[in-house]
Amino acid sequence: MKTPRTIVVGITGGIAAYKAVNVVRAFVLNGDSVHVVATTAALRFVGKPTLEAISRNPVHTDLYEGVAEVRHVSIGQGADLIVVAPATANTIAKLAAGLADDLLGNTILASTAPLVIAPAMHTEMWNNPATVANVAVLRSRGITVVGPGIGRLTGTDSGAGRMEEPETIVAVALAVLDRQPSAGEAAASAVQDLAGRHVLISAGGTREPLDPVRFLGNRSSGKQGVALAQAALARGATVTLVAANLEVAVPTSVTTVLVSSALEMHEAMTLAAETAEVIIMAAAVADYRPKTVQLGKIKKEDVGDTLTLELVKNPDILAALSAARRPGQQIIGFAAETETDADRLLVLGRDKIIRKGCDYLVVNRVGHASGETVGFGTERNAVTVLDRHGVIVNEVSGSKMSVANCILDVIG
Ligand code: CTP
């Protein structure tokens, strides 16, 4: 059984405070011990009893309560992670200045735990040079900023400033926590090792149209690609996701380009690759597509008992991106294989990295094994990462998030 970690959730006074309840709930369901520190303004948006019931702990607000137990520093000292969601423009400014005029400010200043903030405010406030400068200061200190997303705001307007969805905040926060160096290892700022880098990821499975209602597809859900996007965000990267028919939600702070077929993915990846420093081809791309796409629905009476499809080869996106690689650009491919023998799997992987010309290849067994589907659509994954010489540089089996971090670890 895992040891519960202590997570302090700071809630500040914005309308998105009501969504913080789901952040608290997700940490509790994950088995962590959650302590809420809310500002008085936050409690105008969400009730203390709700937060106490969901967090299963008293909610702290007042700097002058529990003075005998030195609460203004003890909460922060006992935290393994602090998450501030929502973080208003005012809170961000106070954090940047190191102010401690309330319990949350004291808690954060007294803590050495990693800090994750989820800004929420109107677009004009987010774009204000003061906020831009404050956020830059926080990032430079190794603080993880999740979001904000772009979308509908409190009023009738929409734009950048909407708090990132709770599930993404939690996924990014847990990724930050899981990556904390143990005692004696490097400083906490090491978790931001992708800060300022543009990471381009493809995810999902392409669909090759046959007619207006049918396609040839595959079983990829996109979970591994989205976990890579979340992990890269948590490590400070700017992330673009080229997403083909995903079954999972994408963090709104990721720039998402929706595609469906291999040809569309090829075009989108080629364009985004122009500015990307790291490219990860996690998508399952159809090798072939129907030679002709029927304009109307294919009818049984026109076809008869046997339907023969003529397929033509799709471009190999990974090989093309590798061939056009700019100096310094790193390219990671995946190898989805059904081979069950570990040695033969490695041989296939080594052949594939040579054919594709990428820097690293993530070898991943997929398919059905004793009635169980592995790799595609599942919550867990097992991969071996090879370098261009076919040498194993990393190996992991676990949640798709831990696999994602293991893959990102190889990027120099
Ligand atoms: N890939 C690609 N374009 C294609 C096919 C695959 O970019 N037309 C990429 C995948 O995203 C993955 C890698 O190539 O990163 C390997 O995909 P995989 O399906 O394992 O290999 P294939 O090239 O399709 O070879 P085969 O199916 O013969 O094993």
mmCIF file of N, CA, C and O in Angstrom, residues 167-198:
data_model
loop_
_atom_site.group_PDB
_atom_site.id
_atom_site.type_symbol
_atom_site.label_atom_id
_atom_site.label_comp_id
_atom_site.label_asym_id
_atom_site.label_seq_id
_atom_site.Cartn_x
_atom_site.Cartn_y
_atom_site.Cartn_z
ATOM 1 N N GLU A 167 -9.118 17.722 -13.532
ATOM 2 C CA GLU A 167 -8.394 16.463 -13.762
ATOM 3 C C GLU A 167 -6.987 16.711 -14.299
ATOM 4 O O GLU A 167 -6.040 15.985 -13.973
ATOM 5 N N THR A 168 -6.840 17.772 -15.086
ATOM 6 C CA THR A 168 -5.504 18.088 -15.606
ATOM 7 C C THR A 168 -4.625 18.659 -14.496
ATOM 8 O O THR A 168 -3.450 18.303 -14.375
ATOM 9 N N ILE A 169 -5.208 19.545 -13.674
ATOM 10 C CA ILE A 169 -4.423 20.128 -12.571
ATOM 11 C C ILE A 169 -3.888 18.997 -11.690
ATOM 12 O O ILE A 169 -2.714 18.955 -11.330
ATOM 13 N N VAL A 170 -4.763 18.049 -11.392
ATOM 14 C CA VAL A 170 -4.374 16.940 -10.512
ATOM 15 C C VAL A 170 -3.322 16.061 -11.193
ATOM 16 O O VAL A 170 -2.318 15.690 -10.575
ATOM 17 N N ALA A 171 -3.522 15.765 -12.473
ATOM 18 C CA ALA A 171 -2.555 14.905 -13.180
ATOM 19 C C ALA A 171 -1.175 15.577 -13.219
ATOM 20 O O ALA A 171 -0.159 14.937 -12.965
ATOM 21 N N VAL A 172 -1.163 16.877 -13.514
ATOM 22 C CA VAL A 172 0.119 17.590 -13.580
ATOM 23 C C VAL A 172 0.750 17.652 -12.181
ATOM 24 O O VAL A 172 1.943 17.394 -12.000
ATOM 25 N N ALA A 173 -0.074 17.945 -11.169
ATOM 26 C CA ALA A 173 0.445 18.048 -9.793
ATOM 27 C C ALA A 173 1.025 16.707 -9.339
ATOM 28 O O ALA A 173 2.108 16.664 -8.748
ATOM 29 N N LEU A 174 0.337 15.618 -9.650
ATOM 30 C CA LEU A 174 0.849 14.311 -9.224
ATOM 31 C C LEU A 174 2.132 13.963 -9.982
ATOM 32 O O LEU A 174 3.039 13.336 -9.431
ATOM 33 N N ALA A 175 2.196 14.401 -11.240
ATOM 34 C CA ALA A 175 3.429 14.156 -12.006
ATOM 35 C C ALA A 175 4.587 14.926 -11.377
ATOM 36 O O ALA A 175 5.703 14.427 -11.269
ATOM 37 N N VAL A 176 4.323 16.163 -10.931
ATOM 38 C CA VAL A 176 5.363 16.959 -10.258
ATOM 39 C C VAL A 176 5.788 16.243 -8.977
ATOM 40 O O VAL A 176 6.985 16.090 -8.686
ATOM 41 N N LEU A 177 4.824 15.763 -8.219
ATOM 42 C CA LEU A 177 5.113 15.100 -6.949
ATOM 43 C C LEU A 177 5.898 13.811 -7.183
ATOM 44 O O LEU A 177 6.884 13.536 -6.490
ATOM 45 N N ASP A 178 5.487 13.039 -8.188
ATOM 46 C CA ASP A 178 6.166 11.764 -8.467
ATOM 47 C C ASP A 178 7.603 11.975 -8.922
ATOM 48 O O ASP A 178 8.433 11.096 -8.801
ATOM 49 N N ARG A 179 7.853 13.151 -9.471
ATOM 50 C CA ARG A 179 9.206 13.413 -9.979
ATOM 51 C C ARG A 179 10.092 14.096 -8.970
ATOM 52 O O ARG A 179 11.210 14.471 -9.277
ATOM 53 N N GLN A 180 9.607 14.276 -7.737
ATOM 54 C CA GLN A 180 10.444 14.924 -6.738
ATOM 55 C C GLN A 180 11.678 14.102 -6.462
ATOM 56 O O GLN A 180 11.586 12.908 -6.197
ATOM 57 N N PRO A 181 12.874 14.711 -6.513
ATOM 58 C CA PRO A 181 14.062 13.947 -6.201
ATOM 59 C C PRO A 181 14.021 13.506 -4.742
ATOM 60 O O PRO A 181 13.536 14.251 -3.883
ATOM 61 N N SER A 182 14.510 12.312 -4.468
ATOM 62 C CA SER A 182 14.558 11.872 -3.076
ATOM 63 C C SER A 182 15.688 12.624 -2.379
ATOM 64 O O SER A 182 16.495 13.295 -3.027
ATOM 65 N N ALA A 183 15.746 12.507 -1.046
ATOM 66 C CA ALA A 183 16.754 13.221 -0.265
ATOM 67 C C ALA A 183 18.123 12.941 -0.859
ATOM 68 O O ALA A 183 18.437 11.825 -1.226
ATOM 69 N N GLY A 184 18.918 13.960 -0.983
ATOM 70 C CA GLY A 184 20.269 13.768 -1.499
ATOM 71 C C GLY A 184 20.357 13.949 -3.014
ATOM 72 O O GLY A 184 21.426 14.136 -3.551
ATOM 73 N N GLU A 185 19.207 13.896 -3.687
ATOM 74 C CA GLU A 185 19.234 14.099 -5.139
ATOM 75 C C GLU A 185 19.183 15.592 -5.455
ATOM 76 O O GLU A 185 19.139 16.433 -4.564
ATOM 77 N N ALA A 186 19.132 15.881 -6.729
ATOM 78 C CA ALA A 186 19.189 17.289 -7.150
ATOM 79 C C ALA A 186 18.048 18.129 -6.595
ATOM 80 O O ALA A 186 17.055 17.603 -6.108
ATOM 81 N N ALA A 187 18.183 19.423 -6.732
ATOM 82 C CA ALA A 187 17.191 20.347 -6.172
ATOM 83 C C ALA A 187 15.851 20.228 -6.882
ATOM 84 O O ALA A 187 15.773 19.737 -7.999
ATOM 85 N N ALA A 188 14.807 20.721 -6.216
ATOM 86 C CA ALA A 188 13.454 20.584 -6.753
ATOM 87 C C ALA A 188 13.305 21.234 -8.128
ATOM 88 O O ALA A 188 12.483 20.818 -8.930
ATOM 89 N N SER A 189 14.118 22.234 -8.425
ATOM 90 C CA SER A 189 13.966 22.920 -9.701
ATOM 91 C C SER A 189 14.244 21.995 -10.879
ATOM 92 O O SER A 189 13.890 22.284 -12.000
ATOM 93 N N ALA A 190 14.871 20.837 -10.624
ATOM 94 C CA ALA A 190 15.149 19.892 -11.707
ATOM 95 C C ALA A 190 13.870 19.412 -12.378
ATOM 96 O O ALA A 190 13.890 18.991 -13.518
ATOM 97 N N VAL A 191 12.737 19.504 -11.694
ATOM 98 C CA VAL A 191 11.493 19.026 -12.287
ATOM 99 C C VAL A 191 11.076 19.892 -13.469
ATOM 100 O O VAL A 191 10.271 19.470 -14.282
ATOM 101 N N GLN A 192 11.605 21.086 -13.578
ATOM 102 C CA GLN A 192 11.243 21.971 -14.691
ATOM 103 C C GLN A 192 12.259 21.828 -15.831
ATOM 104 O O GLN A 192 12.601 22.807 -16.485
ATOM 105 N N ASP A 193 12.732 20.624 -16.071
ATOM 106 C CA ASP A 193 13.817 20.448 -17.030
ATOM 107 C C ASP A 193 13.415 20.670 -18.486
ATOM 108 O O ASP A 193 14.270 20.699 -19.354
ATOM 109 N N LEU A 194 12.111 20.838 -18.763
ATOM 110 C CA LEU A 194 11.717 21.129 -20.150
ATOM 111 C C LEU A 194 11.227 22.575 -20.293
ATOM 112 O O LEU A 194 10.605 22.907 -21.301
ATOM 113 N N ALA A 195 11.512 23.397 -19.290
ATOM 114 C CA ALA A 195 11.050 24.798 -19.331
ATOM 115 C C ALA A 195 11.563 25.479 -20.593
ATOM 116 O O ALA A 195 12.736 25.352 -20.945
ATOM 117 N N GLY A 196 10.643 26.160 -21.272
ATOM 118 C CA GLY A 196 11.022 26.918 -22.463
ATOM 119 C C GLY A 196 11.167 26.075 -23.712
ATOM 120 O O GLY A 196 11.501 26.583 -24.773
ATOM 121 N N ARG A 197 10.935 24.765 -23.633
ATOM 122 C CA ARG A 197 11.089 23.922 -24.838
ATOM 123 C C ARG A 197 9.724 23.600 -25.427
ATOM 124 O O ARG A 197 8.754 23.426 -24.707
ATOM 125 N N HIS A 198 9.702 23.539 -26.753
ATOM 126 C CA HIS A 198 8.449 23.225 -27.457
ATOM 127 C C HIS A 198 8.434 21.732 -27.786
ATOM 128 O O HIS A 198 9.273 21.251 -28.535
#
